[in-house]
mmCIF file with all atom_site columns, C-alpha atoms in Angstrom:
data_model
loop_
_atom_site.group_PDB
_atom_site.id
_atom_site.type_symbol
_atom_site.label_atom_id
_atom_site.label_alt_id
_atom_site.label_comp_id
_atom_site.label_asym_id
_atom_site.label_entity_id
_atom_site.label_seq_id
_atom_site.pdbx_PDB_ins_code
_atom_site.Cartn_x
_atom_site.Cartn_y
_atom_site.Cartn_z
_atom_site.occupancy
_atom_site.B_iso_or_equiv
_atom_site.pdbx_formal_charge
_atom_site.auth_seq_id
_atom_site.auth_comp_id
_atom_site.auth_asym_id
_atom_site.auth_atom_id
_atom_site.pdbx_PDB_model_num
ATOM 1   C CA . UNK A 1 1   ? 35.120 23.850 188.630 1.00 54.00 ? 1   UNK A CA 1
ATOM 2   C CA . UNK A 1 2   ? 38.023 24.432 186.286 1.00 60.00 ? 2   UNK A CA 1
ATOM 3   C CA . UNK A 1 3   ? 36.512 21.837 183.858 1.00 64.00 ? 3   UNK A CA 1
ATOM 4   C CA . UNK A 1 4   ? 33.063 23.815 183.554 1.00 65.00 ? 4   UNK A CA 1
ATOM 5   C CA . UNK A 1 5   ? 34.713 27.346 182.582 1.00 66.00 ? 5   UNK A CA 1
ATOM 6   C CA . UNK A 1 6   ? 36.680 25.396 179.895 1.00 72.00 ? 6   UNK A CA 1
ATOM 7   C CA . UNK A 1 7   ? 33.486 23.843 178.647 1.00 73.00 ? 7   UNK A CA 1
ATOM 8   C CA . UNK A 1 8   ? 31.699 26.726 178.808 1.00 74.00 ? 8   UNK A CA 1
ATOM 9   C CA . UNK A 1 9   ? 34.126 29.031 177.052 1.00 73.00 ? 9   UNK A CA 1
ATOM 10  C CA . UNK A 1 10  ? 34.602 26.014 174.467 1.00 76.00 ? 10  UNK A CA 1
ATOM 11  C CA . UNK A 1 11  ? 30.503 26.091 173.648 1.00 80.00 ? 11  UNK A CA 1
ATOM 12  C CA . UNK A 1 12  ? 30.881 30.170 173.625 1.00 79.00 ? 12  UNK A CA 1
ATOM 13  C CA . UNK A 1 13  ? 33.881 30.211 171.489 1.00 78.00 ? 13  UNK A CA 1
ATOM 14  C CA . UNK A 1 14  ? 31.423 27.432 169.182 1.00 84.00 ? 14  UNK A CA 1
ATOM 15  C CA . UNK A 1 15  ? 28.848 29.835 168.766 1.00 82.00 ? 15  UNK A CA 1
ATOM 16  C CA . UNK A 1 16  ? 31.091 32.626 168.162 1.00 81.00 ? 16  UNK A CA 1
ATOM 17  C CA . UNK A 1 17  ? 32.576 30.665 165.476 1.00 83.00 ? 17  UNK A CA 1
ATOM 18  C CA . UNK A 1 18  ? 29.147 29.795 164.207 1.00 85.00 ? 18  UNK A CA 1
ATOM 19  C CA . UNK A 1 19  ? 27.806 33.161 164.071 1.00 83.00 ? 19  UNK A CA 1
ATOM 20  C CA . UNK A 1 20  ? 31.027 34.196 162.135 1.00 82.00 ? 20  UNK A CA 1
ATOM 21  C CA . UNK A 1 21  ? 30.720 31.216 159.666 1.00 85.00 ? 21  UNK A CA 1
ATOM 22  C CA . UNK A 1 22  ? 26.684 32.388 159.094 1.00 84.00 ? 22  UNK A CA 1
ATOM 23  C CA . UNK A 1 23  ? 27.961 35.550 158.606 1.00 82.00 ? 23  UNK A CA 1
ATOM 24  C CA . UNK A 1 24  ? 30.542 34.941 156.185 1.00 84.00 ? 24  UNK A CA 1
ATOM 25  C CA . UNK A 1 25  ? 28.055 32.151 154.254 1.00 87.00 ? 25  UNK A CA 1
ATOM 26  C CA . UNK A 1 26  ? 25.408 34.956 153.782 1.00 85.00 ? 26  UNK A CA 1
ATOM 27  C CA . UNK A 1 27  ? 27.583 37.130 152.518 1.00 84.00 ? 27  UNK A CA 1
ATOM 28  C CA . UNK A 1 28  ? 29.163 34.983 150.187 1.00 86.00 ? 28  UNK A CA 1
ATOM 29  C CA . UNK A 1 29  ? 25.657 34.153 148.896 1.00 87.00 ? 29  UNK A CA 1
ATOM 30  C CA . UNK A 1 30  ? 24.404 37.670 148.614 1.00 84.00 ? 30  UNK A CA 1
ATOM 31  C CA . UNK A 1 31  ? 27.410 38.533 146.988 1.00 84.00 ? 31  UNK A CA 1
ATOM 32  C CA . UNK A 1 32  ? 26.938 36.067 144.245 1.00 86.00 ? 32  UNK A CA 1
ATOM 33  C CA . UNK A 1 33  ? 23.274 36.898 144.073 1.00 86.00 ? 33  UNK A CA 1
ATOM 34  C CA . UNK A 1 34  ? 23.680 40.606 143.456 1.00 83.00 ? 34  UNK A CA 1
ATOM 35  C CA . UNK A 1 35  ? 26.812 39.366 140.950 1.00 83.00 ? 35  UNK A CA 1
ATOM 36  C CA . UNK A 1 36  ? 24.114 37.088 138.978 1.00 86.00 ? 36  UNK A CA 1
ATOM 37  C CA . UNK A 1 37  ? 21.703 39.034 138.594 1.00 86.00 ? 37  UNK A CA 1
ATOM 38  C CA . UNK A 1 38  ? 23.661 42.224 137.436 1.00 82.00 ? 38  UNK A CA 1
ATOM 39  C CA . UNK A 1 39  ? 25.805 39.967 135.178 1.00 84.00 ? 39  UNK A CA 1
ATOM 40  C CA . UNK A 1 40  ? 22.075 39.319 133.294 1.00 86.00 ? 40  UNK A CA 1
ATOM 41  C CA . UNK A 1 41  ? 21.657 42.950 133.600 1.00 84.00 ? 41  UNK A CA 1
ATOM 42  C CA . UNK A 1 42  ? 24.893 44.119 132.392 1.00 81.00 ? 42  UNK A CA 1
ATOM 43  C CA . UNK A 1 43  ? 24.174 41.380 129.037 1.00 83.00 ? 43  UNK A CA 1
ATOM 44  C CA . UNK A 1 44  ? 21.243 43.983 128.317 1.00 85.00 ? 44  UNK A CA 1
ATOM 45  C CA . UNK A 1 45  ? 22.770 47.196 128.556 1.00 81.00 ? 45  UNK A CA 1
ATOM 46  C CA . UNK A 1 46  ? 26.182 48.753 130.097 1.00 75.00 ? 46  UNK A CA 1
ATOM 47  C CA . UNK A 1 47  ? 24.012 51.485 132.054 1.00 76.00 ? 47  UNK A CA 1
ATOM 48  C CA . UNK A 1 48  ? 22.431 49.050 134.029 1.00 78.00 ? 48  UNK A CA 1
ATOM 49  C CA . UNK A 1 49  ? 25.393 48.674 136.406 1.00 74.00 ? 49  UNK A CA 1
ATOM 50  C CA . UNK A 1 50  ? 24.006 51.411 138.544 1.00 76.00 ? 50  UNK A CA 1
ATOM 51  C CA . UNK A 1 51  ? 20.986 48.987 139.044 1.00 80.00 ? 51  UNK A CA 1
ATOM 52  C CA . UNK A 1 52  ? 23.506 46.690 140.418 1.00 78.00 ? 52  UNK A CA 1
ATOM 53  C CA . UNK A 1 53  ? 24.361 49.175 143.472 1.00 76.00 ? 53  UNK A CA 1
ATOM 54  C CA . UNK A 1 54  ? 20.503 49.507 144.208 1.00 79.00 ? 54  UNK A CA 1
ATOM 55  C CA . UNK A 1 55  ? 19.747 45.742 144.437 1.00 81.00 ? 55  UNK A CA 1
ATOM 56  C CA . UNK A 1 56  ? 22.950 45.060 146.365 1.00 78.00 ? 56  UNK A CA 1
ATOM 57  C CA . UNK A 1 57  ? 21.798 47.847 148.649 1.00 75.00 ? 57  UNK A CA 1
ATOM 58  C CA . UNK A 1 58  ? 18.384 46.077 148.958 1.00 78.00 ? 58  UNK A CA 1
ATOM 59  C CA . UNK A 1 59  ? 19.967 42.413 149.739 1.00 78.00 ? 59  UNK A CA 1
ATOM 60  C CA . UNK A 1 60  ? 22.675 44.386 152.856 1.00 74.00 ? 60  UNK A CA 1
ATOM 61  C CA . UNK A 1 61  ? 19.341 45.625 154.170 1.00 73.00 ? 61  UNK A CA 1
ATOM 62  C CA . UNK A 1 62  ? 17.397 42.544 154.193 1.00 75.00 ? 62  UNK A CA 1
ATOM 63  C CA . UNK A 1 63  ? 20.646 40.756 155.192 1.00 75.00 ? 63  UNK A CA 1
ATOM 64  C CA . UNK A 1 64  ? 20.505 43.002 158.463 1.00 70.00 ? 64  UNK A CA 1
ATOM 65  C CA . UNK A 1 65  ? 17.884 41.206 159.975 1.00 73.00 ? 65  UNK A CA 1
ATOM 66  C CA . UNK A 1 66  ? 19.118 37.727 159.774 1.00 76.00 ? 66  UNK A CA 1
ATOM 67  C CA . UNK A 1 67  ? 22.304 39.103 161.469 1.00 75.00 ? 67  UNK A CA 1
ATOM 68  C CA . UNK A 1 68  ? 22.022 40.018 165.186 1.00 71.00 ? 68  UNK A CA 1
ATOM 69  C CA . UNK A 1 69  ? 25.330 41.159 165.879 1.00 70.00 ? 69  UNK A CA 1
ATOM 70  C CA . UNK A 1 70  ? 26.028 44.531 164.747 1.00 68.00 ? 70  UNK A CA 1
ATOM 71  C CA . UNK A 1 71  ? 30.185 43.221 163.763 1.00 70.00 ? 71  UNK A CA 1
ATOM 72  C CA . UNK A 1 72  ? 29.117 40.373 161.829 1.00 76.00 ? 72  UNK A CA 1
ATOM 73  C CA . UNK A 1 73  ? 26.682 42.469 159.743 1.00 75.00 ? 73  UNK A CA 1
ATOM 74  C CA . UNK A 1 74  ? 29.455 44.944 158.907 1.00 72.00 ? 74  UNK A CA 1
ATOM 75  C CA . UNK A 1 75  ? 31.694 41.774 158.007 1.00 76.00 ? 75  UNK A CA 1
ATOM 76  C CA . UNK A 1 76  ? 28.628 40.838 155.820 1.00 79.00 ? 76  UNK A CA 1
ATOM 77  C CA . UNK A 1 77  ? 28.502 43.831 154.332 1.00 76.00 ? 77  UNK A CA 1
ATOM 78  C CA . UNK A 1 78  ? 32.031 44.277 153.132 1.00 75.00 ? 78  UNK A CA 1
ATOM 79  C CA . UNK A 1 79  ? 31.931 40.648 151.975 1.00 80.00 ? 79  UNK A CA 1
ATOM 80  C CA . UNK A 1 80  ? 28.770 41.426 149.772 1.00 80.00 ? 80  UNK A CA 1
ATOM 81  C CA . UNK A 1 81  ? 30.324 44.118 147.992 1.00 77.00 ? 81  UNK A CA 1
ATOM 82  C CA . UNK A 1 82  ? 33.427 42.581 147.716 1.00 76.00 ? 82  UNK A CA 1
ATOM 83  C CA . UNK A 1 83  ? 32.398 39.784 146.213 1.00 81.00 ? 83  UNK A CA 1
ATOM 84  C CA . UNK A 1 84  ? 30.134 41.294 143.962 1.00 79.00 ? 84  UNK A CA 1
ATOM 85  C CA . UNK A 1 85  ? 32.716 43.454 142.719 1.00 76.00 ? 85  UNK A CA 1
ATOM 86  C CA . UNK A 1 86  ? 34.911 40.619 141.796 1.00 78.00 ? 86  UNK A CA 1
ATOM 87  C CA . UNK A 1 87  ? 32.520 38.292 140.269 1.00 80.00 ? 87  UNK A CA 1
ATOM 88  C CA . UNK A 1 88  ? 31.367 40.806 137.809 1.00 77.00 ? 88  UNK A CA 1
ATOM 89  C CA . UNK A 1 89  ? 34.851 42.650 137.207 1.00 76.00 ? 89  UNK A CA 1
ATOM 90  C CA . UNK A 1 90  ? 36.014 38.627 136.364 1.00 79.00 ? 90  UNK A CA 1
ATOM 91  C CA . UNK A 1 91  ? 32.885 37.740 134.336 1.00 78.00 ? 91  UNK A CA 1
ATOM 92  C CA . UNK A 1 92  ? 31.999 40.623 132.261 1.00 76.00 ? 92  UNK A CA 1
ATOM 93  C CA . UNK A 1 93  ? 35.131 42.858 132.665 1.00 74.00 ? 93  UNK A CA 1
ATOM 94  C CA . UNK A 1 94  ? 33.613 46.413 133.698 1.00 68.00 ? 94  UNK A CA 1
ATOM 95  C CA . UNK A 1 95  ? 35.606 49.365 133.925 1.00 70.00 ? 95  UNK A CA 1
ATOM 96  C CA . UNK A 1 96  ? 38.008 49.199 136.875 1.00 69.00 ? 96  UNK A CA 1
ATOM 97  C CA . UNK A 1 97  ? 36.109 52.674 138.194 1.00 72.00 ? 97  UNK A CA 1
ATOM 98  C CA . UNK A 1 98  ? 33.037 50.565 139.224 1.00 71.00 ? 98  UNK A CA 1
ATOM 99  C CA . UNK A 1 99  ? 34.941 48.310 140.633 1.00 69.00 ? 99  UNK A CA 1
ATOM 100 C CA . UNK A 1 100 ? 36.057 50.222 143.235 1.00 75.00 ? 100 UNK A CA 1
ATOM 101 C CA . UNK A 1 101 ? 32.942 52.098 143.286 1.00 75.00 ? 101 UNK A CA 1
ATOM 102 C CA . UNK A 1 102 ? 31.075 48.944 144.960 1.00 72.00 ? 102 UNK A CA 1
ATOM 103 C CA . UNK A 1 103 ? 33.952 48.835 147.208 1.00 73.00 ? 103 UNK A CA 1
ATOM 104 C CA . UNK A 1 104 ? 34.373 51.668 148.281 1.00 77.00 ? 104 UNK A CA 1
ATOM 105 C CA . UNK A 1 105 ? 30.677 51.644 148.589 1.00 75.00 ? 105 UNK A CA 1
ATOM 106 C CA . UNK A 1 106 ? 31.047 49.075 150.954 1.00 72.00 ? 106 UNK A CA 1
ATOM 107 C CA . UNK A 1 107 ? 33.451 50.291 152.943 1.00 74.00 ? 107 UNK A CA 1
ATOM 108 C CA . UNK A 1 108 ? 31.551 53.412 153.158 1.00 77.00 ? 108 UNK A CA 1
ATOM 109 C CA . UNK A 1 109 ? 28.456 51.390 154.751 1.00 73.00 ? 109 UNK A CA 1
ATOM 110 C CA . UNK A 1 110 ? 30.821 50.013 157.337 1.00 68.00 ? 110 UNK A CA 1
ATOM 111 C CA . UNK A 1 111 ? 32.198 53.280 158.064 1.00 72.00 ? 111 UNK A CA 1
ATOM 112 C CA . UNK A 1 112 ? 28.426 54.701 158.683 1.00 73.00 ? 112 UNK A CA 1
ATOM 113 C CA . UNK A 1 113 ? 27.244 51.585 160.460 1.00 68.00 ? 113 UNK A CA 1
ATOM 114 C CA . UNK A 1 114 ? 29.760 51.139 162.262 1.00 66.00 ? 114 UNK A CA 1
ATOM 115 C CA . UNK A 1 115 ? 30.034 54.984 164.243 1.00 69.00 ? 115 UNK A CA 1
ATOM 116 C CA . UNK A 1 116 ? 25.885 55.391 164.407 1.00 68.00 ? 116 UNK A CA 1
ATOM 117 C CA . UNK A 1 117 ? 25.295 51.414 165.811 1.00 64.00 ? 117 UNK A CA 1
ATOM 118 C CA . UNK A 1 118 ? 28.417 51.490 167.401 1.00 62.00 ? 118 UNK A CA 1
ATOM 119 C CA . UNK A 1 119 ? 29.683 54.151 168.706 1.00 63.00 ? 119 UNK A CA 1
ATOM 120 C CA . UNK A 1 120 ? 26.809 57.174 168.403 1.00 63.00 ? 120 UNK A CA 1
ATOM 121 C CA . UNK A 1 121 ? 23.275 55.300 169.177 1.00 63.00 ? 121 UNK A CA 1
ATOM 122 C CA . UNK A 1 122 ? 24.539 51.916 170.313 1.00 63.00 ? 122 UNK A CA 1
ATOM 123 C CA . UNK A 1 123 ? 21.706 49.944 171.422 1.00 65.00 ? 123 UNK A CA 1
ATOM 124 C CA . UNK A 1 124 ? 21.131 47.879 174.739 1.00 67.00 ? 124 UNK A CA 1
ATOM 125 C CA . UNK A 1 125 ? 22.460 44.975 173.329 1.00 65.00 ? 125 UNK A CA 1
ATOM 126 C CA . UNK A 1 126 ? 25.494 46.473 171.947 1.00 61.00 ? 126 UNK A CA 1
ATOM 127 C CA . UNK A 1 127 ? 26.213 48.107 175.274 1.00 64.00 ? 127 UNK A CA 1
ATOM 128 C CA . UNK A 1 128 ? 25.975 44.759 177.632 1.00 69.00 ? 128 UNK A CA 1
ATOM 129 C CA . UNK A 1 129 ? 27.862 42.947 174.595 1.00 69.00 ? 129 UNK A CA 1
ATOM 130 C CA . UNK A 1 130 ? 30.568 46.040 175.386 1.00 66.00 ? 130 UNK A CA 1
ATOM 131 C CA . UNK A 1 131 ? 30.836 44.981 178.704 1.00 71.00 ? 131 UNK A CA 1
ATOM 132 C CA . UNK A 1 132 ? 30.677 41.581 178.455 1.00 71.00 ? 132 UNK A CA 1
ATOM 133 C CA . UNK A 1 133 ? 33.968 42.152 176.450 1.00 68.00 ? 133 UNK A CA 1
ATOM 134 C CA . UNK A 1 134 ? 35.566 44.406 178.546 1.00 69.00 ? 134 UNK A CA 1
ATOM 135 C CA . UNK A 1 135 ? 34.434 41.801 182.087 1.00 73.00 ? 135 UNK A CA 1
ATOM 136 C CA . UNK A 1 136 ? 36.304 38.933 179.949 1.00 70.00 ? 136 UNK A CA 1
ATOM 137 C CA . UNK A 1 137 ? 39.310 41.356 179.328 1.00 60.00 ? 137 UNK A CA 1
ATOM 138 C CA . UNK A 1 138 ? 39.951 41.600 182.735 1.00 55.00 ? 138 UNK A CA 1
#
């Protein structure tokens, strides 16, 4: 008896872990996506950083629906940005304003996501994953 709720909280701590690491991984690679593709934009003209914002906006969107969990998404989010930010502030060497402009950008997003999927209009999901939490808590 004792041996199954080990094993079974080892295979759900697994596929927390997973989840985390696919999070994190698509993040990363987003990040350095949007950070290509604007450091090839930026080469053309210094106006096009604004660009940037639009098709990182476009990748956290797409991003949303490979991500189930409404957490890991926000994680995915901030890592985006964050990344982005950092790859082009290190490769090209923008002004420091945009640089916190994607980041704050992308704390922003995880401000809004988080109180509308969260805590405003949380879905069915969200609400038994709540619970779930709070069960395991006690």
């Amino acid at each position: 008896m004792n041996n199954e709720n080990t094993s079974e909280k080892k295979s759900k701590a697994q596929v927390k872990l997973k989840q985390i690491g696919k999070s994190l991984g698509i993040g990363i690679i987003e990040g350095g996506i949007t950070a290509g593709i604007g450091y090839l934009l930026l080469r053309l003209h210094v106006y096009t950083m604004f660009s940037i914002l639009l098709i990182w906006l476009i990748f956290g969107w797409f991003s949303s629906y490979i991500i189930n969990n409404n957490a890991l998404e926000i994680l995915t989010v901030m890592i985006s940005g964050n990344v982005t930010a950092g790859l082009i502030y290190f490769f090209v060497g923008i002004e420091i304003w945009f640089l916190s402009l994607i980041i704050g950008l992308s704390i922003l997003f995880w401000m809004i996501s988080f109180t509308t999927k969260i805590l405003l209009y949380p879905t069915k999901k969200t609400q038994d994953e709540v619970k779930e939490l709070e069960n395991n808590g006690n």
